[in-house]
Amino acid sequence: MNTNEEKQRYSKEDLQEFENIILEKLTNAKKEVTFIKETLSRRNDTGTDNTASPTKVLEDGADTAEKESLNQLASRQMKFIQQLENALIRIKNGTYGVCIVTGKLIPKERLRAVPHTQHTIEAKLQRND
């Protein structure tokens, strides 16, 4: 393989490192979603008392806000899980680590920090303009 081709793709060893990072993040994200769902389930099990005291109304409002916050967190984690799973597919099909905008190799440091990214910093900054 000539050096030109090597610069366009990561080696098997590099891809294995990234796959390990992704699998670890995937495991942690799935644990967090499970925890959030269990927390929401416990919250739904409580609060069967329908007293109309002002304190109860305030508690219900705070509880509703907390449930909404937990639902948003779970939704973000589910999106993150999907992005990580898509990154694993890109590793398998050989497109992992290549910017979808520039076609350049995404630096290892960026992939270690954001292993599901499909953009170099330059491409990401262009998108945010």
PDB file of C-alpha atoms in Angstrom:
ATOM      1  CA  MET A   1       0.000   0.000   0.000  1.00  0.00           C
ATOM      2  CA  ASN A   2       1.470   3.383  -0.889  1.00  0.00           C
ATOM      3  CA  THR A   3       1.610   6.236   1.592  1.00  0.00           C
ATOM      4  CA  ASN A   4      -1.039   8.198  -0.277  1.00  0.00           C
ATOM      5  CA  GLU A   5      -3.642   5.507   0.389  1.00  0.00           C
ATOM      6  CA  GLU A   6      -2.586   5.211   4.026  1.00  0.00           C
ATOM      7  CA  LYS A   7      -3.319   8.896   4.612  1.00  0.00           C
ATOM      8  CA  GLN A   8      -6.877   8.441   3.360  1.00  0.00           C
ATOM      9  CA  ARG A   9      -7.790   5.627   5.760  1.00  0.00           C
ATOM     10  CA  TYR A  10      -6.882   4.571   9.268  1.00  0.00           C
ATOM     11  CA  SER A  11      -4.994   1.329   9.897  1.00  0.00           C
ATOM     12  CA  LYS A  12      -6.687  -1.744  11.374  1.00  0.00           C
ATOM     13  CA  GLU A  13      -4.911  -1.039  14.665  1.00  0.00           C
ATOM     14  CA  ASP A  14      -6.224   2.532  14.751  1.00  0.00           C
ATOM     15  CA  LEU A  15      -9.721   1.369  13.858  1.00  0.00           C
ATOM     16  CA  GLN A  16      -9.567  -1.209  16.666  1.00  0.00           C
ATOM     17  CA  GLU A  17      -8.634   1.557  19.129  1.00  0.00           C
ATOM     18  CA  PHE A  18     -11.567   3.683  17.957  1.00  0.00           C
ATOM     19  CA  GLU A  19     -13.915   0.702  18.066  1.00  0.00           C
ATOM     20  CA  ASN A  20     -12.894   0.043  21.697  1.00  0.00           C
ATOM     21  CA  ILE A  21     -13.525   3.702  22.600  1.00  0.00           C
ATOM     22  CA  ILE A  22     -16.927   3.606  20.902  1.00  0.00           C
ATOM     23  CA  LEU A  23     -17.926   0.319  22.559  1.00  0.00           C
ATOM     24  CA  GLU A  24     -17.024   1.699  25.987  1.00  0.00           C
ATOM     25  CA  LYS A  25     -19.028   4.885  25.378  1.00  0.00           C
ATOM     26  CA  LEU A  26     -21.911   2.799  24.045  1.00  0.00           C
ATOM     27  CA  THR A  27     -21.962   0.632  27.171  1.00  0.00           C
ATOM     28  CA  ASN A  28     -21.924   3.695  29.435  1.00  0.00           C
ATOM     29  CA  ALA A  29     -24.640   5.478  27.432  1.00  0.00           C
ATOM     30  CA  LYS A  30     -26.903   2.409  27.525  1.00  0.00           C
ATOM     31  CA  LYS A  31     -26.401   2.119  31.307  1.00  0.00           C
ATOM     32  CA  GLU A  32     -27.344   5.775  31.688  1.00  0.00           C
ATOM     33  CA  VAL A  33     -30.521   5.340  29.614  1.00  0.00           C
ATOM     34  CA  THR A  34     -31.473   2.322  31.727  1.00  0.00           C
ATOM     35  CA  PHE A  35     -30.886   4.343  34.905  1.00  0.00           C
ATOM     36  CA  ILE A  36     -32.983   7.250  33.595  1.00  0.00           C
ATOM     37  CA  LYS A  37     -35.823   4.922  32.592  1.00  0.00           C
ATOM     38  CA  GLU A  38     -35.739   3.246  36.021  1.00  0.00           C
ATOM     39  CA  THR A  39     -35.788   6.670  37.694  1.00  0.00           C
ATOM     40  CA  LEU A  40     -38.769   7.763  35.590  1.00  0.00           C
ATOM     41  CA  SER A  41     -40.541   4.493  36.328  1.00  0.00           C
ATOM     42  CA  ARG A  42     -40.034   4.981  40.081  1.00  0.00           C
ATOM     43  CA  ARG A  43     -41.341   8.547  39.792  1.00  0.00           C
ATOM     44  CA  ASN A  44     -44.454   7.315  37.998  1.00  0.00           C
ATOM     45  CA  ASP A  45     -45.054   4.725  40.720  1.00  0.00           C
ATOM     46  CA  THR A  46     -45.169   7.404  43.424  1.00  0.00           C
ATOM     47  CA  GLY A  47     -47.553  10.303  43.616  1.00  0.00           C
ATOM     48  CA  THR A  48     -50.824   8.373  43.777  1.00  0.00           C
ATOM     49  CA  ASP A  49     -52.000  10.660  46.587  1.00  0.00           C
ATOM     50  CA  ASN A  50     -54.434  13.153  45.047  1.00  0.00           C
ATOM     51  CA  THR A  51     -54.594  15.675  47.874  1.00  0.00           C
ATOM     52  CA  ALA A  52     -55.080  19.241  46.689  1.00  0.00           C
ATOM     53  CA  SER A  53     -52.798  21.020  49.136  1.00  0.00           C
ATOM     54  CA  PRO A  54     -50.736  23.941  47.761  1.00  0.00           C
ATOM     55  CA  THR A  55     -47.550  22.067  48.683  1.00  0.00           C
ATOM     56  CA  LYS A  56     -48.684  19.046  46.691  1.00  0.00           C
ATOM     57  CA  VAL A  57     -49.366  21.256  43.643  1.00  0.00           C
ATOM     58  CA  LEU A  58     -45.850  22.716  43.878  1.00  0.00           C
ATOM     59  CA  GLU A  59     -44.358  19.243  44.273  1.00  0.00           C
ATOM     60  CA  ASP A  60     -46.295  18.036  41.224  1.00  0.00           C
ATOM     61  CA  GLY A  61     -44.998  20.980  39.186  1.00  0.00           C
ATOM     62  CA  ALA A  62     -41.415  20.298  40.223  1.00  0.00           C
ATOM     63  CA  ASP A  63     -41.911  16.580  39.616  1.00  0.00           C
ATOM     64  CA  THR A  64     -43.291  17.252  36.126  1.00  0.00           C
ATOM     65  CA  ALA A  65     -40.343  19.535  35.311  1.00  0.00           C
ATOM     66  CA  GLU A  66     -37.921  16.894  36.552  1.00  0.00           C
ATOM     67  CA  LYS A  67     -39.625  14.176  34.503  1.00  0.00           C
ATOM     68  CA  GLU A  68     -39.449  16.390  31.416  1.00  0.00           C
ATOM     69  CA  SER A  69     -35.761  17.014  32.054  1.00  0.00           C
ATOM     70  CA  LEU A  70     -35.111  13.289  32.471  1.00  0.00           C
ATOM     71  CA  ASN A  71     -37.035  12.540  29.269  1.00  0.00           C
ATOM     72  CA  GLN A  72     -34.922  15.086  27.376  1.00  0.00           C
ATOM     73  CA  LEU A  73     -31.749  13.560  28.799  1.00  0.00           C
ATOM     74  CA  ALA A  74     -32.891  10.074  27.800  1.00  0.00           C
ATOM     75  CA  SER A  75     -33.710  11.342  24.305  1.00  0.00           C
ATOM     76  CA  ARG A  76     -30.229  12.900  23.925  1.00  0.00           C
ATOM     77  CA  GLN A  77     -28.619   9.682  25.139  1.00  0.00           C
ATOM     78  CA  MET A  78     -30.658   7.618  22.663  1.00  0.00           C
ATOM     79  CA  LYS A  79     -29.503   9.915  19.850  1.00  0.00           C
ATOM     80  CA  PHE A  80     -25.899   9.551  21.080  1.00  0.00           C
ATOM     81  CA  ILE A  81     -26.266   5.753  21.122  1.00  0.00           C
ATOM     82  CA  GLN A  82     -27.531   5.824  17.530  1.00  0.00           C
ATOM     83  CA  GLN A  83     -24.572   7.998  16.485  1.00  0.00           C
ATOM     84  CA  LEU A  84     -22.134   5.592  18.163  1.00  0.00           C
ATOM     85  CA  GLU A  85     -23.785   2.576  16.512  1.00  0.00           C
ATOM     86  CA  ASN A  86     -23.550   4.345  13.136  1.00  0.00           C
ATOM     87  CA  ALA A  87     -19.839   4.961  13.794  1.00  0.00           C
ATOM     88  CA  LEU A  88     -19.371   1.207  14.367  1.00  0.00           C
ATOM     89  CA  ILE A  89     -21.002   0.580  10.989  1.00  0.00           C
ATOM     90  CA  ARG A  90     -18.581   3.060   9.384  1.00  0.00           C
ATOM     91  CA  ILE A  91     -15.666   1.176  10.962  1.00  0.00           C
ATOM     92  CA  LYS A  92     -16.959  -2.060   9.437  1.00  0.00           C
ATOM     93  CA  ASN A  93     -17.523  -0.576   5.979  1.00  0.00           C
ATOM     94  CA  GLY A  94     -14.226   1.335   5.893  1.00  0.00           C
ATOM     95  CA  THR A  95     -15.523   4.908   5.891  1.00  0.00           C
ATOM     96  CA  TYR A  96     -14.776   5.697   9.551  1.00  0.00           C
ATOM     97  CA  GLY A  97     -12.581   8.713  10.253  1.00  0.00           C
ATOM     98  CA  VAL A  98     -13.072  10.348   6.848  1.00  0.00           C
ATOM     99  CA  CYS A  99     -14.760  13.768   6.838  1.00  0.00           C
ATOM    100  CA  ILE A 100     -17.975  13.637   4.825  1.00  0.00           C
ATOM    101  CA  VAL A 101     -17.490  17.260   3.725  1.00  0.00           C
ATOM    102  CA  THR A 102     -13.790  17.530   2.916  1.00  0.00           C
ATOM    103  CA  GLY A 103     -12.884  13.869   2.346  1.00  0.00           C
ATOM    104  CA  LYS A 104      -9.867  14.395   4.611  1.00  0.00           C
ATOM    105  CA  LEU A 105      -8.879  12.142   7.457  1.00  0.00           C
ATOM    106  CA  ILE A 106     -10.263  13.417  10.764  1.00  0.00           C
ATOM    107  CA  PRO A 107      -7.380  13.832  13.270  1.00  0.00           C
ATOM    108  CA  LYS A 108      -7.053  11.060  15.855  1.00  0.00           C
ATOM    109  CA  GLU A 109      -7.294  13.544  18.744  1.00  0.00           C
ATOM    110  CA  ARG A 110     -10.708  14.678  17.519  1.00  0.00           C
ATOM    111  CA  LEU A 111     -11.920  11.101  17.041  1.00  0.00           C
ATOM    112  CA  ARG A 112     -10.751  10.155  20.533  1.00  0.00           C
ATOM    113  CA  ALA A 113     -12.719  13.080  21.974  1.00  0.00           C
ATOM    114  CA  VAL A 114     -15.767  12.743  19.690  1.00  0.00           C
ATOM    115  CA  PRO A 115     -15.598   9.218  18.249  1.00  0.00           C
ATOM    116  CA  HIS A 116     -18.932   9.492  16.422  1.00  0.00           C
ATOM    117  CA  THR A 117     -17.997  12.640  14.470  1.00  0.00           C
ATOM    118  CA  GLN A 118     -18.062  12.681  10.691  1.00  0.00           C
ATOM    119  CA  HIS A 119     -16.508  16.128  10.313  1.00  0.00           C
ATOM    120  CA  THR A 120     -13.096  17.707  10.669  1.00  0.00           C
ATOM    121  CA  ILE A 121     -13.067  20.854  12.813  1.00  0.00           C
ATOM    122  CA  GLU A 122     -12.823  22.946   9.632  1.00  0.00           C
ATOM    123  CA  ALA A 123     -15.949  21.341   8.161  1.00  0.00           C
ATOM    124  CA  LYS A 124     -17.830  21.708  11.452  1.00  0.00           C
ATOM    125  CA  LEU A 125     -16.937  25.401  11.666  1.00  0.00           C
ATOM    126  CA  GLN A 126     -18.116  25.905   8.067  1.00  0.00           C
ATOM    127  CA  ARG A 127     -21.462  24.357   8.972  1.00  0.00           C
ATOM    128  CA  ASN A 128     -21.898  26.708  11.917  1.00  0.00           C
ATOM    129  CA  ASP A 129     -21.326  29.876   9.880  1.00  0.00           C
TER     130      ASP A 129
END
